[in-house]
Coordinates of C-alpha atoms and ligand atoms in Angstrom, one line a residue:
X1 CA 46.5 -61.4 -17.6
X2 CA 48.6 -60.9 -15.0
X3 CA 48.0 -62.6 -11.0
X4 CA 49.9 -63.4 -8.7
X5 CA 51.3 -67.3 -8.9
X6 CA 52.4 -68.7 -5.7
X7 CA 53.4 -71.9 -6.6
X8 CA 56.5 -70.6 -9.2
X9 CA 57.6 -68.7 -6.7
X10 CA 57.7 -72.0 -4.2
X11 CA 58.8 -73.7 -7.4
X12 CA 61.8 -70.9 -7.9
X13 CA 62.7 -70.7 -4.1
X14 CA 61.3 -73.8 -2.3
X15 CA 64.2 -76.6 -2.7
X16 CA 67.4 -76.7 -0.2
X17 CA 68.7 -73.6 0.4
X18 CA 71.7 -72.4 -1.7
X19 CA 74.3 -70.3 -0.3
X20 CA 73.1 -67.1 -2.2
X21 CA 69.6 -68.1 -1.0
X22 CA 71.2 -67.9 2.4
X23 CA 73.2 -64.7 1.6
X24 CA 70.1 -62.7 1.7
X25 CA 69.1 -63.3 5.1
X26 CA 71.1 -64.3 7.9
X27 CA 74.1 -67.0 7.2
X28 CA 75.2 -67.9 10.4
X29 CA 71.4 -68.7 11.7
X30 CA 71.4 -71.2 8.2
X31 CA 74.7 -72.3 10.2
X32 CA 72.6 -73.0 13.4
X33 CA 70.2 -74.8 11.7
X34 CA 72.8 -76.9 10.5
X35 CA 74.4 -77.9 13.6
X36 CA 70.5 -78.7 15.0
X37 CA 69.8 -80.5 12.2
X38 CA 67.1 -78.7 11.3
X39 CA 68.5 -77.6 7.6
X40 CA 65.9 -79.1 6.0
X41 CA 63.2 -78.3 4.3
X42 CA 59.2 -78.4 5.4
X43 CA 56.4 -78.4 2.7
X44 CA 53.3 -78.5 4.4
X45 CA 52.0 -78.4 8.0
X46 CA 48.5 -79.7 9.4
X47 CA 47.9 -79.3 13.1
X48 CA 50.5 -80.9 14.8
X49 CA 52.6 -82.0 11.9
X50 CA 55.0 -81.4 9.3
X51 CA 55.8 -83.0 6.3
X52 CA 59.2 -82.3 4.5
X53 CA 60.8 -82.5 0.9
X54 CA 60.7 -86.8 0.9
X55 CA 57.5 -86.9 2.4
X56 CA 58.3 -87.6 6.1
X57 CA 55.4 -86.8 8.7
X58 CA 57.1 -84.7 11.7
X59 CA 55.9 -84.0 15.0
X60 CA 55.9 -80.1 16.0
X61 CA 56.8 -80.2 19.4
X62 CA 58.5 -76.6 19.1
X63 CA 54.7 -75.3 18.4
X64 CA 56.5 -72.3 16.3
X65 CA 57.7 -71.2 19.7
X66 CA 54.5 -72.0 21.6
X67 CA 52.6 -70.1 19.7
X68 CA 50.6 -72.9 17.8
X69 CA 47.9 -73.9 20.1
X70 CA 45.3 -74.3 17.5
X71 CA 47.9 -76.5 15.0
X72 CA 49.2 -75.6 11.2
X73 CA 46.1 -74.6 8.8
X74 CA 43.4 -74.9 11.0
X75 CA 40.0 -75.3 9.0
X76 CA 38.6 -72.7 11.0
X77 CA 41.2 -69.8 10.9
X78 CA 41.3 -70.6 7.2
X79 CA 37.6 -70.1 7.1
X80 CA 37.4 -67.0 9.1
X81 CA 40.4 -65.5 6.7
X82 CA 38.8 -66.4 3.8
X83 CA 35.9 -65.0 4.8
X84 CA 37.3 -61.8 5.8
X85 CA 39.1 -61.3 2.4
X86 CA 35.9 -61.9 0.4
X87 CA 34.1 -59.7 2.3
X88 CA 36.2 -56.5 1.2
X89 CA 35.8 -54.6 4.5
X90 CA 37.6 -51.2 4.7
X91 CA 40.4 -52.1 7.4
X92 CA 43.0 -49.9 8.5
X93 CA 40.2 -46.4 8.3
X94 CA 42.2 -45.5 11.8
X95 CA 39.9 -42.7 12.5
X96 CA 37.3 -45.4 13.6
X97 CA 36.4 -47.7 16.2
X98 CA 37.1 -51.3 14.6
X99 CA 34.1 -53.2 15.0
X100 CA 36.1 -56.6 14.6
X101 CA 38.4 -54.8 17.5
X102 CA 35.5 -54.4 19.7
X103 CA 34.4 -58.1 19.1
X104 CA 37.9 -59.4 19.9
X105 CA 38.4 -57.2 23.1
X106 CA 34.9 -58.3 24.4
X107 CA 35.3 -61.9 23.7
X108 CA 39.0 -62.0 25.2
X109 CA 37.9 -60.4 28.5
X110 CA 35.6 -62.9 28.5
X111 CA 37.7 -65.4 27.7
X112 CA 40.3 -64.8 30.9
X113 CA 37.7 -63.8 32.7
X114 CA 38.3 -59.8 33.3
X115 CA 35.5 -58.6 31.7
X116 CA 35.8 -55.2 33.6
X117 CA 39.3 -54.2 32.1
X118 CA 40.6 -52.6 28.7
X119 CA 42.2 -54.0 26.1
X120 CA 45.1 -52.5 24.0
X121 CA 46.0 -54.8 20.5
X122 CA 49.4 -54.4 19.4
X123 CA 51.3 -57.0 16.9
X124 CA 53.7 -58.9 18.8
X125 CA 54.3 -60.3 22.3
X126 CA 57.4 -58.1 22.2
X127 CA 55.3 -55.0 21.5
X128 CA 52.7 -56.3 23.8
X129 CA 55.9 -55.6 26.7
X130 CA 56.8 -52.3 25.2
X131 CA 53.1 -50.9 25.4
X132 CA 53.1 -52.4 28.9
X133 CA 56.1 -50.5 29.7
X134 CA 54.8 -46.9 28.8
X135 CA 51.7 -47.4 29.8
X136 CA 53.3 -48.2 33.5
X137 CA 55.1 -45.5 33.6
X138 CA 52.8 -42.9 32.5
X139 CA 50.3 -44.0 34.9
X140 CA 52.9 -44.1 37.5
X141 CA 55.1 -41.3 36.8
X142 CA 58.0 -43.6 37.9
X143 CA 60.6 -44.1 35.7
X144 CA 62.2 -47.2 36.8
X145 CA 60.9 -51.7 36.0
X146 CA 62.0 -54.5 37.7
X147 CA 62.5 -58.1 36.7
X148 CA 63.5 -61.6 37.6
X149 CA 66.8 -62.8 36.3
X150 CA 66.5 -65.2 33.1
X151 CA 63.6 -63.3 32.3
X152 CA 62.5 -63.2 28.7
X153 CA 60.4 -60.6 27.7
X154 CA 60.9 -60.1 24.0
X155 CA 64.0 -58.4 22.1
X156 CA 63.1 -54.8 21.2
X157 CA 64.9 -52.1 23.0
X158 CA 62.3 -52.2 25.9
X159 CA 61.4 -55.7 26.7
X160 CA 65.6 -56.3 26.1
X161 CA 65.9 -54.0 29.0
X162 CA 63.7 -56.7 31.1
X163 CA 66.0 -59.3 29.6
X164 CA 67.4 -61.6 32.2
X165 CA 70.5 -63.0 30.1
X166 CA 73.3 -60.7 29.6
X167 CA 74.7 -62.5 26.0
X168 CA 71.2 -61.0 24.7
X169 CA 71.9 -58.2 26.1
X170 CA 75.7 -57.6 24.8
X171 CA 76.0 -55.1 21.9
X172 CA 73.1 -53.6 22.7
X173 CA 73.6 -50.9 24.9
X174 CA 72.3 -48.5 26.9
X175 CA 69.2 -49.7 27.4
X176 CA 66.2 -48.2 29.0
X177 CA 67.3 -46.9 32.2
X178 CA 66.2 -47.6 35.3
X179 CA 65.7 -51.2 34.5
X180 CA 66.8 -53.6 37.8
X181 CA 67.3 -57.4 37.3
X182 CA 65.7 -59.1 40.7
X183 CA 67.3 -62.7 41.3
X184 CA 64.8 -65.1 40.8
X185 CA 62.6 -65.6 43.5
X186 CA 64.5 -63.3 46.1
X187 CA 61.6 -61.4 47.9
X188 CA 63.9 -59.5 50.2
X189 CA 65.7 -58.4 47.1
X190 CA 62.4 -57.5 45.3
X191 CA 61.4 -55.7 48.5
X192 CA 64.5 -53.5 48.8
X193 CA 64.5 -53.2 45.0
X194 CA 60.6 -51.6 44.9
X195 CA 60.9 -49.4 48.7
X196 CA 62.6 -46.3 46.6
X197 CA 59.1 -46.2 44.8
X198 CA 60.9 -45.7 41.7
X199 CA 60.0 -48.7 40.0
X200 CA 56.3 -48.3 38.2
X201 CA 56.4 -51.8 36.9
X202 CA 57.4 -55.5 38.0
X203 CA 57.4 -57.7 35.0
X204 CA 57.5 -61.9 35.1
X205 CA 56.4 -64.7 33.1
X206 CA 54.5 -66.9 35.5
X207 CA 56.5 -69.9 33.9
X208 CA 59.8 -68.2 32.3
X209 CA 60.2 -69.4 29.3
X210 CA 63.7 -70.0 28.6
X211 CA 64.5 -73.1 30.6
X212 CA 60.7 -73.2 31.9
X213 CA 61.5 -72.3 35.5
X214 CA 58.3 -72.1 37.7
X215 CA 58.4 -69.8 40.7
X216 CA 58.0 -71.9 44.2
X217 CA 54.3 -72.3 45.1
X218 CA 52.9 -69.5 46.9
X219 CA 55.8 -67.0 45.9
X220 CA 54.0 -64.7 43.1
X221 CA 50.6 -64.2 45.8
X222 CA 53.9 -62.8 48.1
X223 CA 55.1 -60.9 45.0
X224 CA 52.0 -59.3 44.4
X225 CA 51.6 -58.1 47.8
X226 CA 54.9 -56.8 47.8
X227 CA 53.9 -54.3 44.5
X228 CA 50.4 -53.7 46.6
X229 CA 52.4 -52.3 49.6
X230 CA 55.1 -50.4 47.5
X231 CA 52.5 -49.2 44.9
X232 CA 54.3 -50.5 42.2
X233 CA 52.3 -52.4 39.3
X234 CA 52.6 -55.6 38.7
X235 CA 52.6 -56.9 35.0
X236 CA 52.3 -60.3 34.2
X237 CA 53.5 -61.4 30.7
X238 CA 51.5 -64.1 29.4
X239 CA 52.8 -63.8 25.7
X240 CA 53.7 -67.2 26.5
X241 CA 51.4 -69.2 29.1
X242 CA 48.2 -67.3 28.2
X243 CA 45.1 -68.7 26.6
X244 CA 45.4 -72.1 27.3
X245 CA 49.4 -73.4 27.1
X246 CA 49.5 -74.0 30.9
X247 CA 46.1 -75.6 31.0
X248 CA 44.4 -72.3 32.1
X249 CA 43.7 -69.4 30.2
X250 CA 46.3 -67.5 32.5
X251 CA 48.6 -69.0 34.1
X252 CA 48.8 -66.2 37.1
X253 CA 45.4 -67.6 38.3
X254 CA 46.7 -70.8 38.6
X255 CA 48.7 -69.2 40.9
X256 CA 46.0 -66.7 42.2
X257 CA 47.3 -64.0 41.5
X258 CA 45.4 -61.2 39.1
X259 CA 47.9 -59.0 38.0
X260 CA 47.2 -54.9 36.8
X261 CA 48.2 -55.7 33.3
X262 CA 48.6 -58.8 31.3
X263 CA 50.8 -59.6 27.9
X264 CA 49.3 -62.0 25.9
X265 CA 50.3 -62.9 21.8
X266 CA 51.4 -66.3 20.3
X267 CA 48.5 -68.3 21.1
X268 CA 46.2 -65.6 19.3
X269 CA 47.6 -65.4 16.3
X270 CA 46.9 -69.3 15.3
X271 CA 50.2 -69.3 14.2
X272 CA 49.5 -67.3 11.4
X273 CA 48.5 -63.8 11.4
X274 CA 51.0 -61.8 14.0
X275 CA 48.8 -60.1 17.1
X276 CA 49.1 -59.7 20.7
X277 CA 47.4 -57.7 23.4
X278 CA 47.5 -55.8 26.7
X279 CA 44.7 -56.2 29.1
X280 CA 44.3 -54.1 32.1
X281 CA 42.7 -52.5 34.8
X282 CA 40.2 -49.4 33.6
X283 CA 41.9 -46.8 36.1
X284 CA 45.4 -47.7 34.9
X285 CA 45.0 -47.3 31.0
X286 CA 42.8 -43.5 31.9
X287 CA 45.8 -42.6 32.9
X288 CA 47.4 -42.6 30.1
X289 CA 44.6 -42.0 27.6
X290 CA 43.2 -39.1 29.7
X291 CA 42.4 -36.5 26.6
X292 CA 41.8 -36.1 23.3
X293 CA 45.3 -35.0 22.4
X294 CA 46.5 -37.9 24.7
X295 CA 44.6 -40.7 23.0
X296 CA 46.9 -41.4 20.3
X297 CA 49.7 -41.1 23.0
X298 CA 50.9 -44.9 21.7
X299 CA 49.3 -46.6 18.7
X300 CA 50.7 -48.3 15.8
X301 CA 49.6 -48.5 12.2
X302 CA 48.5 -51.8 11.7
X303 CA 47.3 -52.9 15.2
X304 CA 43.7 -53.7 14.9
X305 CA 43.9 -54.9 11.1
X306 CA 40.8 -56.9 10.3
X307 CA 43.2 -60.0 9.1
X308 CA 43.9 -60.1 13.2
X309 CA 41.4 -59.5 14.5
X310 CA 39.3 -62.2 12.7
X311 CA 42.4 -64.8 13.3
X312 CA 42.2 -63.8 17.1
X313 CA 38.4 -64.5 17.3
X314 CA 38.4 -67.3 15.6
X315 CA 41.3 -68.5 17.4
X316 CA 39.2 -68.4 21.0
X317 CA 36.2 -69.8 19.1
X318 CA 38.7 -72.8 18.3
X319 CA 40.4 -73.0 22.0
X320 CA 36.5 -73.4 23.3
X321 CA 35.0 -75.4 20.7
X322 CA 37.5 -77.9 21.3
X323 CA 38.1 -77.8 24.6
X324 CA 41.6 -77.2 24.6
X325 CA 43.0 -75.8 27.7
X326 CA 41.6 -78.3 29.5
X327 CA 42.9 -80.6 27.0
X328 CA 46.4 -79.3 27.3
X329 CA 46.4 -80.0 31.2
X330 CA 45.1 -83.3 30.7
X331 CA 48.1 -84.1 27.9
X332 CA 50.9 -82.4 29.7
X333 CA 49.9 -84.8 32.9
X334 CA 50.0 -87.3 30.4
X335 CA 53.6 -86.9 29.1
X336 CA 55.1 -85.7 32.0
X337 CA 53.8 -89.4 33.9
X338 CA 55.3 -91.2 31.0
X339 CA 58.3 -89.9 31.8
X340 CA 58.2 -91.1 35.5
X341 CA 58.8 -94.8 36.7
X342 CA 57.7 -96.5 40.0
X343 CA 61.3 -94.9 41.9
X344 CA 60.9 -91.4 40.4
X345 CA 62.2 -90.1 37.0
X346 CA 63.2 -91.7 34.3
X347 CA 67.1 -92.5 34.0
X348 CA 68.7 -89.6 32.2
X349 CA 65.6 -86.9 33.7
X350 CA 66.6 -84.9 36.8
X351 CA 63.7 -83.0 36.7
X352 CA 60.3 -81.9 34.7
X353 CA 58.8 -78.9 35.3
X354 CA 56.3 -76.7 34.1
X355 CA 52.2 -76.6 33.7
X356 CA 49.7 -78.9 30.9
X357 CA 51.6 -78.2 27.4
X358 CA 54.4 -76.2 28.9
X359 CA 57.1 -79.0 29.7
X360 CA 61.1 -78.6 30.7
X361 CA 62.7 -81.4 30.9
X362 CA 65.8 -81.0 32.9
X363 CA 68.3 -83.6 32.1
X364 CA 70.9 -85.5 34.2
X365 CA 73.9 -84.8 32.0
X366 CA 75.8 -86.9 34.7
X367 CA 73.8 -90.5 34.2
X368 CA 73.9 -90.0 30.6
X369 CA 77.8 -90.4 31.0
X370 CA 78.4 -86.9 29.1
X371 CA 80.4 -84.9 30.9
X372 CA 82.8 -83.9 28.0
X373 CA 86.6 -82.8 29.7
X374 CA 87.4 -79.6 27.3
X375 CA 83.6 -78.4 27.0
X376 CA 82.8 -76.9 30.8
X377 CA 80.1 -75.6 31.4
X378 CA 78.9 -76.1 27.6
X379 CA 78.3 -79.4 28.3
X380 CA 75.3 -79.1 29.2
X381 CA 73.7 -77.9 26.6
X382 CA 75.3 -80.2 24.2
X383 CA 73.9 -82.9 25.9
X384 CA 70.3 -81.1 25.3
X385 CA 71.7 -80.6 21.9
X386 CA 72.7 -84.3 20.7
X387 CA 69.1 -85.3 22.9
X388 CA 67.3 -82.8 20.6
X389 CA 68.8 -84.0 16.9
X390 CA 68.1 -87.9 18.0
X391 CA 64.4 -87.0 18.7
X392 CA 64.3 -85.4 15.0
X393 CA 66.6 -87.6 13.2
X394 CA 65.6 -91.3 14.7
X395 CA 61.8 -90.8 16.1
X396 CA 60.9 -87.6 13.7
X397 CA 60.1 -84.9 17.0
X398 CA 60.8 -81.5 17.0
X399 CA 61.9 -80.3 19.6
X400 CA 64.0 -77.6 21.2
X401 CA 67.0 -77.2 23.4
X402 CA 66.9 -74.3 26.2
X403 CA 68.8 -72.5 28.4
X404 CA 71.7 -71.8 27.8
X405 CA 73.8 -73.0 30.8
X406 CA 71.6 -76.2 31.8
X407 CA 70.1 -79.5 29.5
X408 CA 66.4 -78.9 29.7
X409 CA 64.4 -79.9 26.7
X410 CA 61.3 -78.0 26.0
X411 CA 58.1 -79.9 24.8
X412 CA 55.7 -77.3 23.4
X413 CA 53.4 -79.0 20.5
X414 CA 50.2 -77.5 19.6
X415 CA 47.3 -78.3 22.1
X416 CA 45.7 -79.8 19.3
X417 CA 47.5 -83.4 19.7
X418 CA 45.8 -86.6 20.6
X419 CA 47.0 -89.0 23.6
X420 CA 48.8 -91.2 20.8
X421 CA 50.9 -88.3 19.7
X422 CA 52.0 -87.1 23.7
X423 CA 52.6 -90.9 24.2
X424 CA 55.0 -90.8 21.2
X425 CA 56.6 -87.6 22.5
X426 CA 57.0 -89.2 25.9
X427 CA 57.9 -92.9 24.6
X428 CA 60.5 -90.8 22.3
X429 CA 62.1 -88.6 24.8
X430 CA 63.1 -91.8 27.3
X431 CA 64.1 -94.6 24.2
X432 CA 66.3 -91.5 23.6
X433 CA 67.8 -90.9 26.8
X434 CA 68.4 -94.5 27.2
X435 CA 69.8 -95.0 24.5
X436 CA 72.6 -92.2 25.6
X437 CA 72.6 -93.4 28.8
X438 CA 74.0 -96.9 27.3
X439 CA 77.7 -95.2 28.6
X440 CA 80.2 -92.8 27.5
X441 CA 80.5 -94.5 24.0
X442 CA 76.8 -94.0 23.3
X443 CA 76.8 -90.2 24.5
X444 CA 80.1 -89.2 22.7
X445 CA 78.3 -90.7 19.2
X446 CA 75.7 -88.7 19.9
X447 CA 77.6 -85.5 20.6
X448 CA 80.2 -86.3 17.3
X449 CA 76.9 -87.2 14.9
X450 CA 75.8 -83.5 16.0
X451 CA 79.3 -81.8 15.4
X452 CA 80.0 -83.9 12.2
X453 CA 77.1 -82.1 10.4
X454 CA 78.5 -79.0 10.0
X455 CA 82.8 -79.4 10.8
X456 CA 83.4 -76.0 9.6
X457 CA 80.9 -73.8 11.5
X458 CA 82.3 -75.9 14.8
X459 CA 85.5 -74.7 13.5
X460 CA 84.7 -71.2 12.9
X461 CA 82.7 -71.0 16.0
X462 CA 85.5 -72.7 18.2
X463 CA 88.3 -70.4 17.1
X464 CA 86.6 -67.1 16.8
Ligands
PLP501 C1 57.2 -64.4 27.7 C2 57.5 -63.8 26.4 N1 57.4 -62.5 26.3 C3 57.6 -61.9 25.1 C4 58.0 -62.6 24.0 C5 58.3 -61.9 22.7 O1 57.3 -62.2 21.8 P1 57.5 -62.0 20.2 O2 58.5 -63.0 19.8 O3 56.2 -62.2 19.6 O4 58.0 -60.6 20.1 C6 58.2 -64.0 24.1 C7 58.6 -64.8 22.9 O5 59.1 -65.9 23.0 C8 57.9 -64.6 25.3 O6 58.1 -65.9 25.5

C-alpha cells in the first residue's frame, strides 16, 4: 500500500547539507550560515531547545524570529492539530462564515482587550501590513503612509515600502508611492510630514525590531495625538511585540496608546502553522467592506484555514494557562539585571533595551578592544558577530546579531523558559564578553575563529 513515509525522506535529505542540496534553494544564505556558524544540522526541538546531529541540547534564544512564544512541539498545539485533522472538518468552503474563525476573532479581542473591534486573518505578519495598508487607504481615500526610519515592517512590495533600511530596499524599485520615511522619533518632522493630509496611515513597531530601539517614554501618546489632529490613522504593528513578547499582550498599551489598527502574527502561529491578523476599529474596516460587491474587496485563499485557526486558539489558551506574559516580564527583568553590576552595565554592555522577552543588547565595541583598522564601520557588527558564534559554539545559545550598523545582540527565546535557562542566557552573554574583553588578542581570536569557518565566502564577499 502506498502512505506517505516521513522518516525516508528525513533519512534521504536530513544529514549535512551537500552542495546540490544547497543548489536548490539559496547558496549564498548556506554561505551565511556558515560564516554564523549556524551550518549545522537540528533534529528535534522541545520548547525552548534544540538538539542537533551528536546530540547536543541548544538554547533557542532566536525564538524562530520571535515567534516562538509557546516553545517547539507544544503538547497542546499538537493536541488541538491532531484533533482537528481527525475530525475531517470541511475547511477552505469560502462561501461560509468559519466557525473556528469566529472563535479565534472572539477570543483574540478578548485576549488584547478590544472586544468592540474587527478582526481580519491573513497568513503572515508581512500580509498582516499589506492588508493594513489598503484597508487605510480605502478608508481614507489618501494615498500616501508614513514611517519611522529602521522600520521593519515585513518584505513584500508594501510593507518594503515602510521599510526603514535602504540595502532592503535596493533592487527593488519603485515601490508603493507615496511612502515617506519619518526619522525616528522626530515629531516636528512627523507633524510636517502628516499636515498635507495625504498620508492615510502611520505605521511603527512599538519596539522596532531590528536593533530593538524603544521610542523615548511618552513619545508614541505625542504620536498619536499628532495622527488625531491630522486625521491620519495610526497603525501599530505588533507582528512582533504582540501577545505577550514585551510582557503585555500589546505592547502600545504599555505605552498607552490604543492605536486604529493593530498587526499581529508570530506569536500565533506557535511556531508552527503560519497566521497573522489585523484588528481594528468597526468604523474603519465598514469602510472598506461597505457592500456586497465590496466584501471580497481583499481576501486570500487560505486565510481562515481550520489548521490556523485551531493553532491560533490553542496558542492563547497556552499564553493564559501558563501565565506567560507575565512570565516573560518577570524573565526579561531577570536577564537584563544579570547583566548589570553594582556601577551599571556589565563590562563589554553599553546599553540593554527593550520590554520582558524582547532584549537588545548594545555592546561597547570599544572595551572589548575590537576596533579592527580596515573594517570601518563594519566593525561593529562583527564584534556582535564573533559575540554571537561564542554563545553557540562554547555555551550552546542561539542567538542573533542585529542591526546592521551597531553590535546589539538580540535575546528572543520562547516565553516558555524557566529562571535557570534566563540565568544561563545572562551568565553566558557576560563569561562571553569577558572573555573578549581580556584585550585585543582575545577579540581578534574571536573575529579570525568566525572568518576562518568559511575563507572563501570572506573572499568572495570582500572582492565582489
Ligand atoms: C514588526 C514586524 N512586522 C512584520 C514582519 C514580517 O512578518 P513575516 O516575516 O511573517 O512576513 C516582521 C518580521 O520579522 C516584524 O518583525
Amino acid at each position: 500500500m502506498g502512505g506517505f513515509d516521513l522518516q525516508s525522506i528525513i533519512d534521504a535529505y536530513g544529514g549535512k547539507p551537500t552542495a546540490q542540496d544547497v543548489a536548490h534553494l539559496n547558496p549564498r544564505f548556506h554561505d551565511l550560515l556558515r560564516l554564523t556558524g549556524l551550518d549545522r544540522r537540528f533534529v528535534e526541538g522541545h520548547g525552548p531547545w534544540l538538539i542537533d546531529d551528536s546530540g547536543r541540547r541548544h538554547l533557542d534564544a532566536i525564538g524562530g524570529y520571535a515567534c516562538l512564544a509557546v516553545g517547539r512541539n507544544h503538547p497542546v498545539i499538537r493536541q488541538a492539530l491532531e484533533q482537528v485533522l481527525a475530525a475531517g472538518l470541511p475547511g477552505l468552503i469560502q462561501f461560509e462564515v468559519p466557525p473556528l474563525a469566529v472563535a479565534l476573532a472572539d477570543r483574540l479581542k478578548r485576549f488584547v482587550d478590544r472586544t468592540e473591534d474587527r478582526v481580519f486573518f491573513v497568513n503572515s505578519g508581512t500580509e498582516s501590513v499589506e492588508a493594513a495598508m489598503k484597508i487605510c487607504r480605502a478608508a481614507t481615500g489618501r494615498p500616501g503612509f508614513a514611517h519611522w526610519s529602521n522600520a521593519f515592517h515585513g518584505l513584500t512590495m508594501g510593507a518594503l515600502s515602510l521599510n526603514g533600511s535602504e540595502w532592503l530596499r535596493r533592487g527593488f524599485r519603485p515601490l508603493v508611492p507615496g511612502c515617506r520615511e519619518v526619522p525616528f522619533g522626530d515629531l516636528k518632522a512627523l507633524r510636517t510630514t502628516l499636515e498635507d493630509r495625504s498620508i492615510a496611515a502611520f505605521f511603527y513597531e512599538p519596539i522596532q525590531g531590528k536593533g530593538v530601539v524603544e521610542h523615548e517614554s511618552g513619545l508614541l501618546q505625542e504620536v498619536a495625538e499628532i495622527c488625531r489632529q491630522t486625521g491620519t490613522l495610526l497603525v501599530a504593528d505588533e507582528v512582533q511585540t504582540g501577545l505577550g513578547r514585551t510582557g503585555a499582550t500589546l505592547a502600545s498599551r504599555q505605552e498607552g496608546v490604543e492605536p486604529d489598527l493593530v498587526c499581529l502574527s508570530k506569536v500565533l502561529s506557535a511556531g508552527t502553522v503560519p497566521v497573522g491578523a489585523v484588528i481594528g476599529r468597526t468604523e474603519i474596516f465598514d469602510r472598506v467592506f461597505d457592500s456586497v460587491e465590496r466584501s471580497v474587496v481583499h481576501s486570500s485563499t487560505f486565510r481562515e484555514n481550520p489548521l490556523a485557526m485551531v493553532t491560533g486558539l490553542a496558542t492563547l489558551q497556552v499564553l493564559e494557562d501558563e501565565d506567560l506574559v507575565r512570565r516573560s516580564a518577570e524573565l526579561g527583568r531577570r536577564i537584563t539585571a544579570g547583566l548589570k553590576t553594582d556601577s551599571g552595565w556589565a563590562t563589554g554592555i553599553r546599553e540593554v533595551r527593550g520590554r520582558g522577552l524582547m532584549i537588545g543588547v548594545e555592546l561597547d565595541p570599544a572595551a572589548m578592544a575590537f576596533d579592527l583598522p580596515g573594517f570601518g564601520a563594519r566593525t561593529p557588527t562583527l564584534v556582535a558577530q564573533a559575540v554571537a558564534l561564542r554563545m553557540l559554539e562554547t555555551h550552546a545559545i542561539l542567538v542573533q546579531s542585529t542591526a546592521k550598523s551597531s553590535s546589539v545582540i538580540k535575546i528572543v527565546p520562547p516565553l516558555v523558559i524557566g529562571e535557570s535557562e534566563a540565568d544561563l542566557i545572562a551568565d553566558a552573554l557576560l563569561e562571553t564578553l569577558a572573555e573578549l574583553g581580556r584585550g585585543r588578542g582575545a577579540a581578534i581570536r574571536g573575529l579570525i575563529d568566525m572568518l576562518s569557518r568559511a575563507p572563501d565566502v570572506v573572499l568572495r564577499e570582500t572582492f565582489r
